[in-house]
PDB file of C-alpha atoms in Angstrom:
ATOM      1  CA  UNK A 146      51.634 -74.424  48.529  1.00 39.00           C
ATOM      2  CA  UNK A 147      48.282 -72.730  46.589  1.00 42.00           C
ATOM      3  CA  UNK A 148      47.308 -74.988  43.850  1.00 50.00           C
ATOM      4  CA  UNK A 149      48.232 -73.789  40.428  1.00 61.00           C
ATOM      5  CA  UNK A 150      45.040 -73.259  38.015  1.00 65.00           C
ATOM      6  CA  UNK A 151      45.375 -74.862  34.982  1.00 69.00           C
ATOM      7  CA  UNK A 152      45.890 -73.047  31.470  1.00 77.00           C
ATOM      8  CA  UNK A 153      45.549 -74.673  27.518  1.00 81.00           C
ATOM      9  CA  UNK A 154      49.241 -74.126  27.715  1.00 81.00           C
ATOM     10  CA  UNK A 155      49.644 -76.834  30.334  1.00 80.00           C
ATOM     11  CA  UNK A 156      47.665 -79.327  28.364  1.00 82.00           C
ATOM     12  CA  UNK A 157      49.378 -78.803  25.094  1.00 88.00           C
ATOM     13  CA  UNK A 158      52.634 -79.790  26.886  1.00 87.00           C
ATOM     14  CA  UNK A 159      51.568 -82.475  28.722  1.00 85.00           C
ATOM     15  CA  UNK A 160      50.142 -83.432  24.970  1.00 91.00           C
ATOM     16  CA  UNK A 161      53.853 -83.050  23.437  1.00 92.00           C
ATOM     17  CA  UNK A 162      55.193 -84.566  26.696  1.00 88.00           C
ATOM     18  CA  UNK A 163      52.478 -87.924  25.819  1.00 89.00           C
ATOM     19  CA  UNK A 164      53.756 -87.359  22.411  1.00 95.00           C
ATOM     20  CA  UNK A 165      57.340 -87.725  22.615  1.00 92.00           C
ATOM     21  CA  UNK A 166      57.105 -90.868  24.755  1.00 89.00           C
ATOM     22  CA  UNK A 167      54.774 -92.191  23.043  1.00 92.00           C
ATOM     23  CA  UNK A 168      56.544 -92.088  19.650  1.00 95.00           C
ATOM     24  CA  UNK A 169      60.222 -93.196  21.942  1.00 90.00           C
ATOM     25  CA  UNK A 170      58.851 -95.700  24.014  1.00 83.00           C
ATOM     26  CA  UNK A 171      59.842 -96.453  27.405  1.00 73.00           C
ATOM     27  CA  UNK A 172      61.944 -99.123  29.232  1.00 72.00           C
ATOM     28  CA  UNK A 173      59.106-102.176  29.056  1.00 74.00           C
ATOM     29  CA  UNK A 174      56.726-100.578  27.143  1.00 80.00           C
ATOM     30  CA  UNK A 175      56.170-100.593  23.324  1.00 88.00           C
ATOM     31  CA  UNK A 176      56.695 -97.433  21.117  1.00 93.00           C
ATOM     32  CA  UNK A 177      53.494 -96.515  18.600  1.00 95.00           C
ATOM     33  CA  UNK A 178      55.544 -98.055  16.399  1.00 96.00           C
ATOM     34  CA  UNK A 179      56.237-101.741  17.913  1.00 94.00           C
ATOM     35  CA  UNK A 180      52.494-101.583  18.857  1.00 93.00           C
ATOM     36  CA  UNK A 181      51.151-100.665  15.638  1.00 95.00           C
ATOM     37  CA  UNK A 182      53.839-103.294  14.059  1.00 94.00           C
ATOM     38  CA  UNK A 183      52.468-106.352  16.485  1.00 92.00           C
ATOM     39  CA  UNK A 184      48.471-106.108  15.458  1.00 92.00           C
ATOM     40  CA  UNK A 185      49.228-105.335  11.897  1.00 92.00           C
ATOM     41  CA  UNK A 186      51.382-108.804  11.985  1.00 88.00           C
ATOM     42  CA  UNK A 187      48.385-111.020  12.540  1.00 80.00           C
ATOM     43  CA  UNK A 188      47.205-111.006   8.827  1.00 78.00           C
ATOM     44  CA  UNK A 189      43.658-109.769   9.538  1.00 83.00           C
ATOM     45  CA  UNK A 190      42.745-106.287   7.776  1.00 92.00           C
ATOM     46  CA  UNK A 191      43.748-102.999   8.835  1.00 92.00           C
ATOM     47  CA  UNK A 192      40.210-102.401  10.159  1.00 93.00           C
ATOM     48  CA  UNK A 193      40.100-105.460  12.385  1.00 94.00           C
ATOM     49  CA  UNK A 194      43.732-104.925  13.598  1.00 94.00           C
ATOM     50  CA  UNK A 195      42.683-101.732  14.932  1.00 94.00           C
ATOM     51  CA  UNK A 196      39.600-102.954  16.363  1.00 94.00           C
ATOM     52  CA  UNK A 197      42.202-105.390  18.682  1.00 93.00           C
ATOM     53  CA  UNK A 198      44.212-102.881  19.545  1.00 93.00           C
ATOM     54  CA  UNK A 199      41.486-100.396  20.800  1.00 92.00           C
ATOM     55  CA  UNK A 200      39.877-103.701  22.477  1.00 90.00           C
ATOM     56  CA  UNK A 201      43.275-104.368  24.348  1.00 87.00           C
ATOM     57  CA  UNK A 202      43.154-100.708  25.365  1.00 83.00           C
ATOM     58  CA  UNK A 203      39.890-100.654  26.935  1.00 79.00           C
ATOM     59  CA  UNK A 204      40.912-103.837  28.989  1.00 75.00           C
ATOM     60  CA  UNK A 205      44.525-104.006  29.951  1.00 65.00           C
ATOM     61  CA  UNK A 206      45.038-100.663  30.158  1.00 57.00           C
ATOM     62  CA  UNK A 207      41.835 -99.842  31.954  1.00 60.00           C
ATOM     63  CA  UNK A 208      43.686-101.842  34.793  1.00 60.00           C
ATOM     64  CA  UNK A 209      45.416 -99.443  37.607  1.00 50.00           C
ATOM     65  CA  UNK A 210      47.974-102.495  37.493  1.00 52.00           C
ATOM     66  CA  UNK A 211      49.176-101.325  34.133  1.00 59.00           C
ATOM     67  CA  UNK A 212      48.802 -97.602  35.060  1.00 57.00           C
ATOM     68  CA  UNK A 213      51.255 -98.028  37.674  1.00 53.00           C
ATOM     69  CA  UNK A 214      53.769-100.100  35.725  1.00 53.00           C
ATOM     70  CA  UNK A 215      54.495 -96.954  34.004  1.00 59.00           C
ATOM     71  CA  UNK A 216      56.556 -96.141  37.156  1.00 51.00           C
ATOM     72  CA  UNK A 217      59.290 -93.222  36.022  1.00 53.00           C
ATOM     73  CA  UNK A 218      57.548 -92.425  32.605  1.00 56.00           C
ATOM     74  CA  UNK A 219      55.939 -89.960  34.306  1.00 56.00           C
ATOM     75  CA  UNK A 220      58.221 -87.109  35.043  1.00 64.00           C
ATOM     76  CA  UNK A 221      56.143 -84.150  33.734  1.00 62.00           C
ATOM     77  CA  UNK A 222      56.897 -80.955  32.476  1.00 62.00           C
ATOM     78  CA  UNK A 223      53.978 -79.442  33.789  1.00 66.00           C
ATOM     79  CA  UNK A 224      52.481 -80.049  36.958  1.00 68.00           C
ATOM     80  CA  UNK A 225      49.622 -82.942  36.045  1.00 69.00           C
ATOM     81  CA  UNK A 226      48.528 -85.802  38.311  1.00 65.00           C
ATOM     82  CA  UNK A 227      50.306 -88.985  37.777  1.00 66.00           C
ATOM     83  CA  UNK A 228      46.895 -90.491  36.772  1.00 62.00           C
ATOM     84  CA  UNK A 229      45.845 -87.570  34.238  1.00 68.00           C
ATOM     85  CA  UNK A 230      49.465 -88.150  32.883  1.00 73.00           C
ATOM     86  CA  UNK A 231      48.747 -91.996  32.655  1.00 75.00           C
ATOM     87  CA  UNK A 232      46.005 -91.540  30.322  1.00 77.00           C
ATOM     88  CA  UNK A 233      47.902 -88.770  27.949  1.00 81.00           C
ATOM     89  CA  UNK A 234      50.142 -91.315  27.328  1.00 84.00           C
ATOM     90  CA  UNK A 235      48.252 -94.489  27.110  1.00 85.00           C
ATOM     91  CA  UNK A 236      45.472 -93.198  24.646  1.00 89.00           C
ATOM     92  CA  UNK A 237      48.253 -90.783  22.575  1.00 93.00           C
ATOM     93  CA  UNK A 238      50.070 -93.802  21.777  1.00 93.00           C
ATOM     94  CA  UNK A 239      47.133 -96.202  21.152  1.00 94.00           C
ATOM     95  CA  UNK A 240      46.023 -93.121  18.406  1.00 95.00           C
ATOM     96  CA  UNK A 241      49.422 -92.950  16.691  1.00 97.00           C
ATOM     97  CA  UNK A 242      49.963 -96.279  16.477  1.00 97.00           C
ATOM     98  CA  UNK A 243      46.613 -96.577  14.869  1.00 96.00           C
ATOM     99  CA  UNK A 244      47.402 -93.482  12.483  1.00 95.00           C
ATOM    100  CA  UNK A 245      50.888 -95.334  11.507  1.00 96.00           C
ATOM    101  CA  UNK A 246      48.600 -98.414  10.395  1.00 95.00           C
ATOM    102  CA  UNK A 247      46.962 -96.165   8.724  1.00 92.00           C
ATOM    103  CA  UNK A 248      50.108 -95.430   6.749  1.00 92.00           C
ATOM    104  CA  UNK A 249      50.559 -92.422   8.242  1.00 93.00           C
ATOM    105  CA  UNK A 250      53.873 -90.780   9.047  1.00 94.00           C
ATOM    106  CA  UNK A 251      53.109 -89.885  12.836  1.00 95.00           C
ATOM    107  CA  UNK A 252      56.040 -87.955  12.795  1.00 96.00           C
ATOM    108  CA  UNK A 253      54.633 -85.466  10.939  1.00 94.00           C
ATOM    109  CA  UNK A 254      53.031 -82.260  12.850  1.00 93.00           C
ATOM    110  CA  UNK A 255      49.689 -82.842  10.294  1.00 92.00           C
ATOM    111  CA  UNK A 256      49.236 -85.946  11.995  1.00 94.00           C
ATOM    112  CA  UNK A 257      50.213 -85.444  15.188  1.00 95.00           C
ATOM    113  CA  UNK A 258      47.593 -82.543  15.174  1.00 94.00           C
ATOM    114  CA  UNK A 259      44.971 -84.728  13.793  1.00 93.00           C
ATOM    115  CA  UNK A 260      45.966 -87.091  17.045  1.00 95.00           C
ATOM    116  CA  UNK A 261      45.564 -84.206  19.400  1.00 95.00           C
ATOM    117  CA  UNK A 262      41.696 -84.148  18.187  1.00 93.00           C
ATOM    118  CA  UNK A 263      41.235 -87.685  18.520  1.00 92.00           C
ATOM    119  CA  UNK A 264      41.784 -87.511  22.223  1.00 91.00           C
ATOM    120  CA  UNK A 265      38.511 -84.810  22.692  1.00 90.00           C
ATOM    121  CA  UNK A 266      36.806 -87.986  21.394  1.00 87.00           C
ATOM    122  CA  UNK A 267      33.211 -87.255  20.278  1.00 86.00           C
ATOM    123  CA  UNK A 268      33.761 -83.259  20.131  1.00 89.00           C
ATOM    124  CA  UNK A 269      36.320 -84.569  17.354  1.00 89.00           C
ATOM    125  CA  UNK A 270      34.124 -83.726  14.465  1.00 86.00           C
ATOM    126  CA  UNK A 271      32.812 -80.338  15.594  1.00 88.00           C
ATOM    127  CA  UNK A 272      36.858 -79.264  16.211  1.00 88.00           C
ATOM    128  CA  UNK A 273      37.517 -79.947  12.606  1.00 84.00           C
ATOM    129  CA  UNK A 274      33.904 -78.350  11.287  1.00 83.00           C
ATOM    130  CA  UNK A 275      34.524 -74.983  12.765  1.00 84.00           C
ATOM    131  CA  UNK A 276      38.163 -74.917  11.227  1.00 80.00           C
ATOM    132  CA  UNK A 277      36.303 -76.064   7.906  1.00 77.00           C
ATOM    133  CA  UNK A 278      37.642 -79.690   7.429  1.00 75.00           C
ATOM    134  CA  UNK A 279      34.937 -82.047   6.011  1.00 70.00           C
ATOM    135  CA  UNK A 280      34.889 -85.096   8.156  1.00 67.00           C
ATOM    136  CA  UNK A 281      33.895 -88.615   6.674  1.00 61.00           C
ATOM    137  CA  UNK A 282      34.222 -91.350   4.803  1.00 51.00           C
ATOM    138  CA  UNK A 283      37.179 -89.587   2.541  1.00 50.00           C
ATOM    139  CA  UNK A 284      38.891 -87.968   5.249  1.00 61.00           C
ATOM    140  CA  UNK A 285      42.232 -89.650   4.431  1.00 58.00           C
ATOM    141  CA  UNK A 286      45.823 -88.680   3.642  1.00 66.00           C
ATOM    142  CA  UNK A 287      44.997 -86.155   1.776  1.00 71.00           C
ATOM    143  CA  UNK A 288      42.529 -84.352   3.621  1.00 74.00           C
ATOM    144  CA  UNK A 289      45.489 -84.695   6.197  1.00 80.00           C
ATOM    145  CA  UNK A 290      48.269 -83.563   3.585  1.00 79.00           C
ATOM    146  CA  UNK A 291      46.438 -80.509   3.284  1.00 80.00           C
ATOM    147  CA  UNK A 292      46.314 -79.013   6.584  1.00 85.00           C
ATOM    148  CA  UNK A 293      48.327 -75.769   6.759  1.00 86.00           C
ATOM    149  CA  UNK A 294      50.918 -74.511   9.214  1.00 88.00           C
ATOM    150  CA  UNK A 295      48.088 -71.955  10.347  1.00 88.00           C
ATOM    151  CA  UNK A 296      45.251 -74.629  10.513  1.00 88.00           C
ATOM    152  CA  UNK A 297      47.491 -76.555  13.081  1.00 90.00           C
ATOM    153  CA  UNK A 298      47.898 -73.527  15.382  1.00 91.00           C
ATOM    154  CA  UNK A 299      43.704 -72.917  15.049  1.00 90.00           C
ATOM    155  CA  UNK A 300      43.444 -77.080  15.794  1.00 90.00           C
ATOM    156  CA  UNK A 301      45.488 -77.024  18.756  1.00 89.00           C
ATOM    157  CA  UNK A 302      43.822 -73.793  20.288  1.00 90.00           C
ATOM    158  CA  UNK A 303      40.579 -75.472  20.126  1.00 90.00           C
ATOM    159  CA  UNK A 304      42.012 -79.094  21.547  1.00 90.00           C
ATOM    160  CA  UNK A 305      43.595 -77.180  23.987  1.00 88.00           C
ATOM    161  CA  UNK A 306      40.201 -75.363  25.111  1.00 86.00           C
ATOM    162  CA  UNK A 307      38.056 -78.342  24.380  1.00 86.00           C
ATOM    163  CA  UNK A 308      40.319 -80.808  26.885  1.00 82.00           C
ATOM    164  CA  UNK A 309      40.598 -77.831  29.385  1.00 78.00           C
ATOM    165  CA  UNK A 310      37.337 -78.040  30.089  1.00 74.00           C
ATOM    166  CA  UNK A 311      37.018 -81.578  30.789  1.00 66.00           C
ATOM    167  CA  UNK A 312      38.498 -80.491  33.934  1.00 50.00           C
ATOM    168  CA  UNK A 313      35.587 -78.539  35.240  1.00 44.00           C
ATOM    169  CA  UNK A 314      34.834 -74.970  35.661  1.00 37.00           C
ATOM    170  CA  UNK A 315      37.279 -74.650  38.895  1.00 36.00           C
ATOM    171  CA  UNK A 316      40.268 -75.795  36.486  1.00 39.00           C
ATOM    172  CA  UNK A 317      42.790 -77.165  39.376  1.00 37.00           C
ATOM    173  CA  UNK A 318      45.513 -79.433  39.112  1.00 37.00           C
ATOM    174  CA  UNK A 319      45.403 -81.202  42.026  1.00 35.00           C
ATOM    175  CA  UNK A 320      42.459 -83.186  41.077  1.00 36.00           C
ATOM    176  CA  UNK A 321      42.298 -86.536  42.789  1.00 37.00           C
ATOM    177  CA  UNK A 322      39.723 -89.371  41.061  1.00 37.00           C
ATOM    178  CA  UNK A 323      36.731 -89.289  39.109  1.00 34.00           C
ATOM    179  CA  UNK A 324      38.013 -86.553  36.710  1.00 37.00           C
ATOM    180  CA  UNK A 325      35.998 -86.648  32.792  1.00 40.00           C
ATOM    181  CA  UNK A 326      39.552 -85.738  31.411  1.00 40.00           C
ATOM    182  CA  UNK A 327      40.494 -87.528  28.123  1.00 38.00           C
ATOM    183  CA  UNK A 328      39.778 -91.129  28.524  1.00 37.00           C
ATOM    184  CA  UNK A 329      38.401 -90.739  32.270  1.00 39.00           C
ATOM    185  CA  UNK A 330      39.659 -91.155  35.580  1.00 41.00           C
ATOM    186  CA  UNK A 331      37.795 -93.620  37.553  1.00 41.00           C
ATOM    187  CA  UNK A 332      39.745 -94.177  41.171  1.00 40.00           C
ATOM    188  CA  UNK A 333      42.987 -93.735  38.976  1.00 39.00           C
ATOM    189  CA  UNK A 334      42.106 -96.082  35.790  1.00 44.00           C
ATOM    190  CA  UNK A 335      41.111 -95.104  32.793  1.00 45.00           C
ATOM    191  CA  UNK A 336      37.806 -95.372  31.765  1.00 59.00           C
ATOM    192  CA  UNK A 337      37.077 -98.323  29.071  1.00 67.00           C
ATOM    193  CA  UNK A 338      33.831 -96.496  27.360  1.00 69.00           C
ATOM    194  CA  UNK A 339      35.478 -93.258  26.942  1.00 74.00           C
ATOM    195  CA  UNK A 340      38.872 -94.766  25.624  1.00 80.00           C
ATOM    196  CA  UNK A 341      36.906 -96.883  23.439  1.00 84.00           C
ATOM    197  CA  UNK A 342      35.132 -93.853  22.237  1.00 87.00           C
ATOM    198  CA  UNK A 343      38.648 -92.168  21.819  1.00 90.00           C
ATOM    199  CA  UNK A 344      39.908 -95.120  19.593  1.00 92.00           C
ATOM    200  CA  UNK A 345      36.573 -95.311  17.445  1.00 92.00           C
ATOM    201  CA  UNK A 346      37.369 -91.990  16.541  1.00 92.00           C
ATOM    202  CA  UNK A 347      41.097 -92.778  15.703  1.00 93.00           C
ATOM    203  CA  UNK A 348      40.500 -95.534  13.518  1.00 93.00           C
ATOM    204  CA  UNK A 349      37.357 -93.459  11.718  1.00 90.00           C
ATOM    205  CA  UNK A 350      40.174 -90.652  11.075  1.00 89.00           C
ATOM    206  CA  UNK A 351      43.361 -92.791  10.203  1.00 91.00           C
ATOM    207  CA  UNK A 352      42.205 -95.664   8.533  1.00 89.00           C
ATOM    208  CA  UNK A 353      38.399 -95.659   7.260  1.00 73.00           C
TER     209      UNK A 353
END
């Protein structure tokens, strides 16, 4: 069978796949919600509740252990490697639960666009400059409030391309290890820097 070349369409529905069972939850594994609820229980700040929950990311689910607990959470819509689908879900949910701490409704298609450029990590801030949102220390709720029905189509287009090409030039599906997609793939675990970068940028969006 010739492998299929991938397209920004693919990646946005993996994204809504990551999404949708990220916001659900699965059978052993904690919704945004539940996770977002557990570190904000512990009386610290909002800051440093983040902070442990983007710590806990870059360790336990940097393990290929934890990876392959999520056993049948990974039934695609769109033909991704299991490990590529791992990460979509593991940092999506690890951003929305830090946007709901955040006070954020994560069910909201603002936010969940604003998620979408959290996971291109460090090209974050140059997504939302060329649509002509000022990032920094005031980006907030209402920065967030503000974003139009036609300013979430232009966000997506450019998360889309942006996480496309973390793929490499040849675009294939059937990738195998050591893939710079989203958090990383190093020999099927996500990468701990680039995850870590990933949440940085979450909590800089959401919370401060």
């Amino acid at each position: 069978m010739a492998k299929e070349a991938l397209n920004q369409g693919m990646i946005m529905k993996a994204l809504d796949w990551g999404y949708e069972k990220a916001l659900v939850g699965a059978p052993g594994l904690d919704s945004a919600y539940e996770m977002a609820e557990n570190y904000m229980s512990n009386g610290s700040s909002i800051v440093d509740n983040a902070n442990a929950l983007i710590r806990w990311q870059n360790t336990k689910a940097g393990t290929s252990g934890f990876l392959t607990g999520l056993g049948g959470l990974l039934t695609l819509p769109v033909a991704i490697p299991a490990n590529i689908a791992s990460v979509i879900y593991v940092q999506i949910r690890m951003i929305a639960a830090i946007a709901h701490m955040g006070g954020h409704d994560i069910r909201d298609d603002k936010v969940k666009s604003m998620v979408y450029v959290c996971m291109t990590g460090n090209a974050a801030k140059d997504i939302l400059k060329d649509i002509g949102i000022q990032f920094g220390k005031q980006f907030a709720k209402s920065a967030i409030n503000n974003i139009s029905g036609k300013t979430i189509v232009a966000i997506n287009q450019k998360v889309g391309f942006r996480l496309l090409t973390k793929f490499g030039e040849k675009g294939i599906v059937n990738l195998g290890k050591a893939v710079p997609f989203l958090g990383g793939i190093i020999g099927g675990t996500v990468d701990a820097v680039s995850t870590n970068v990933v949440g940085n940028i979450a909590r800089d969006t959401f919370i401060k």
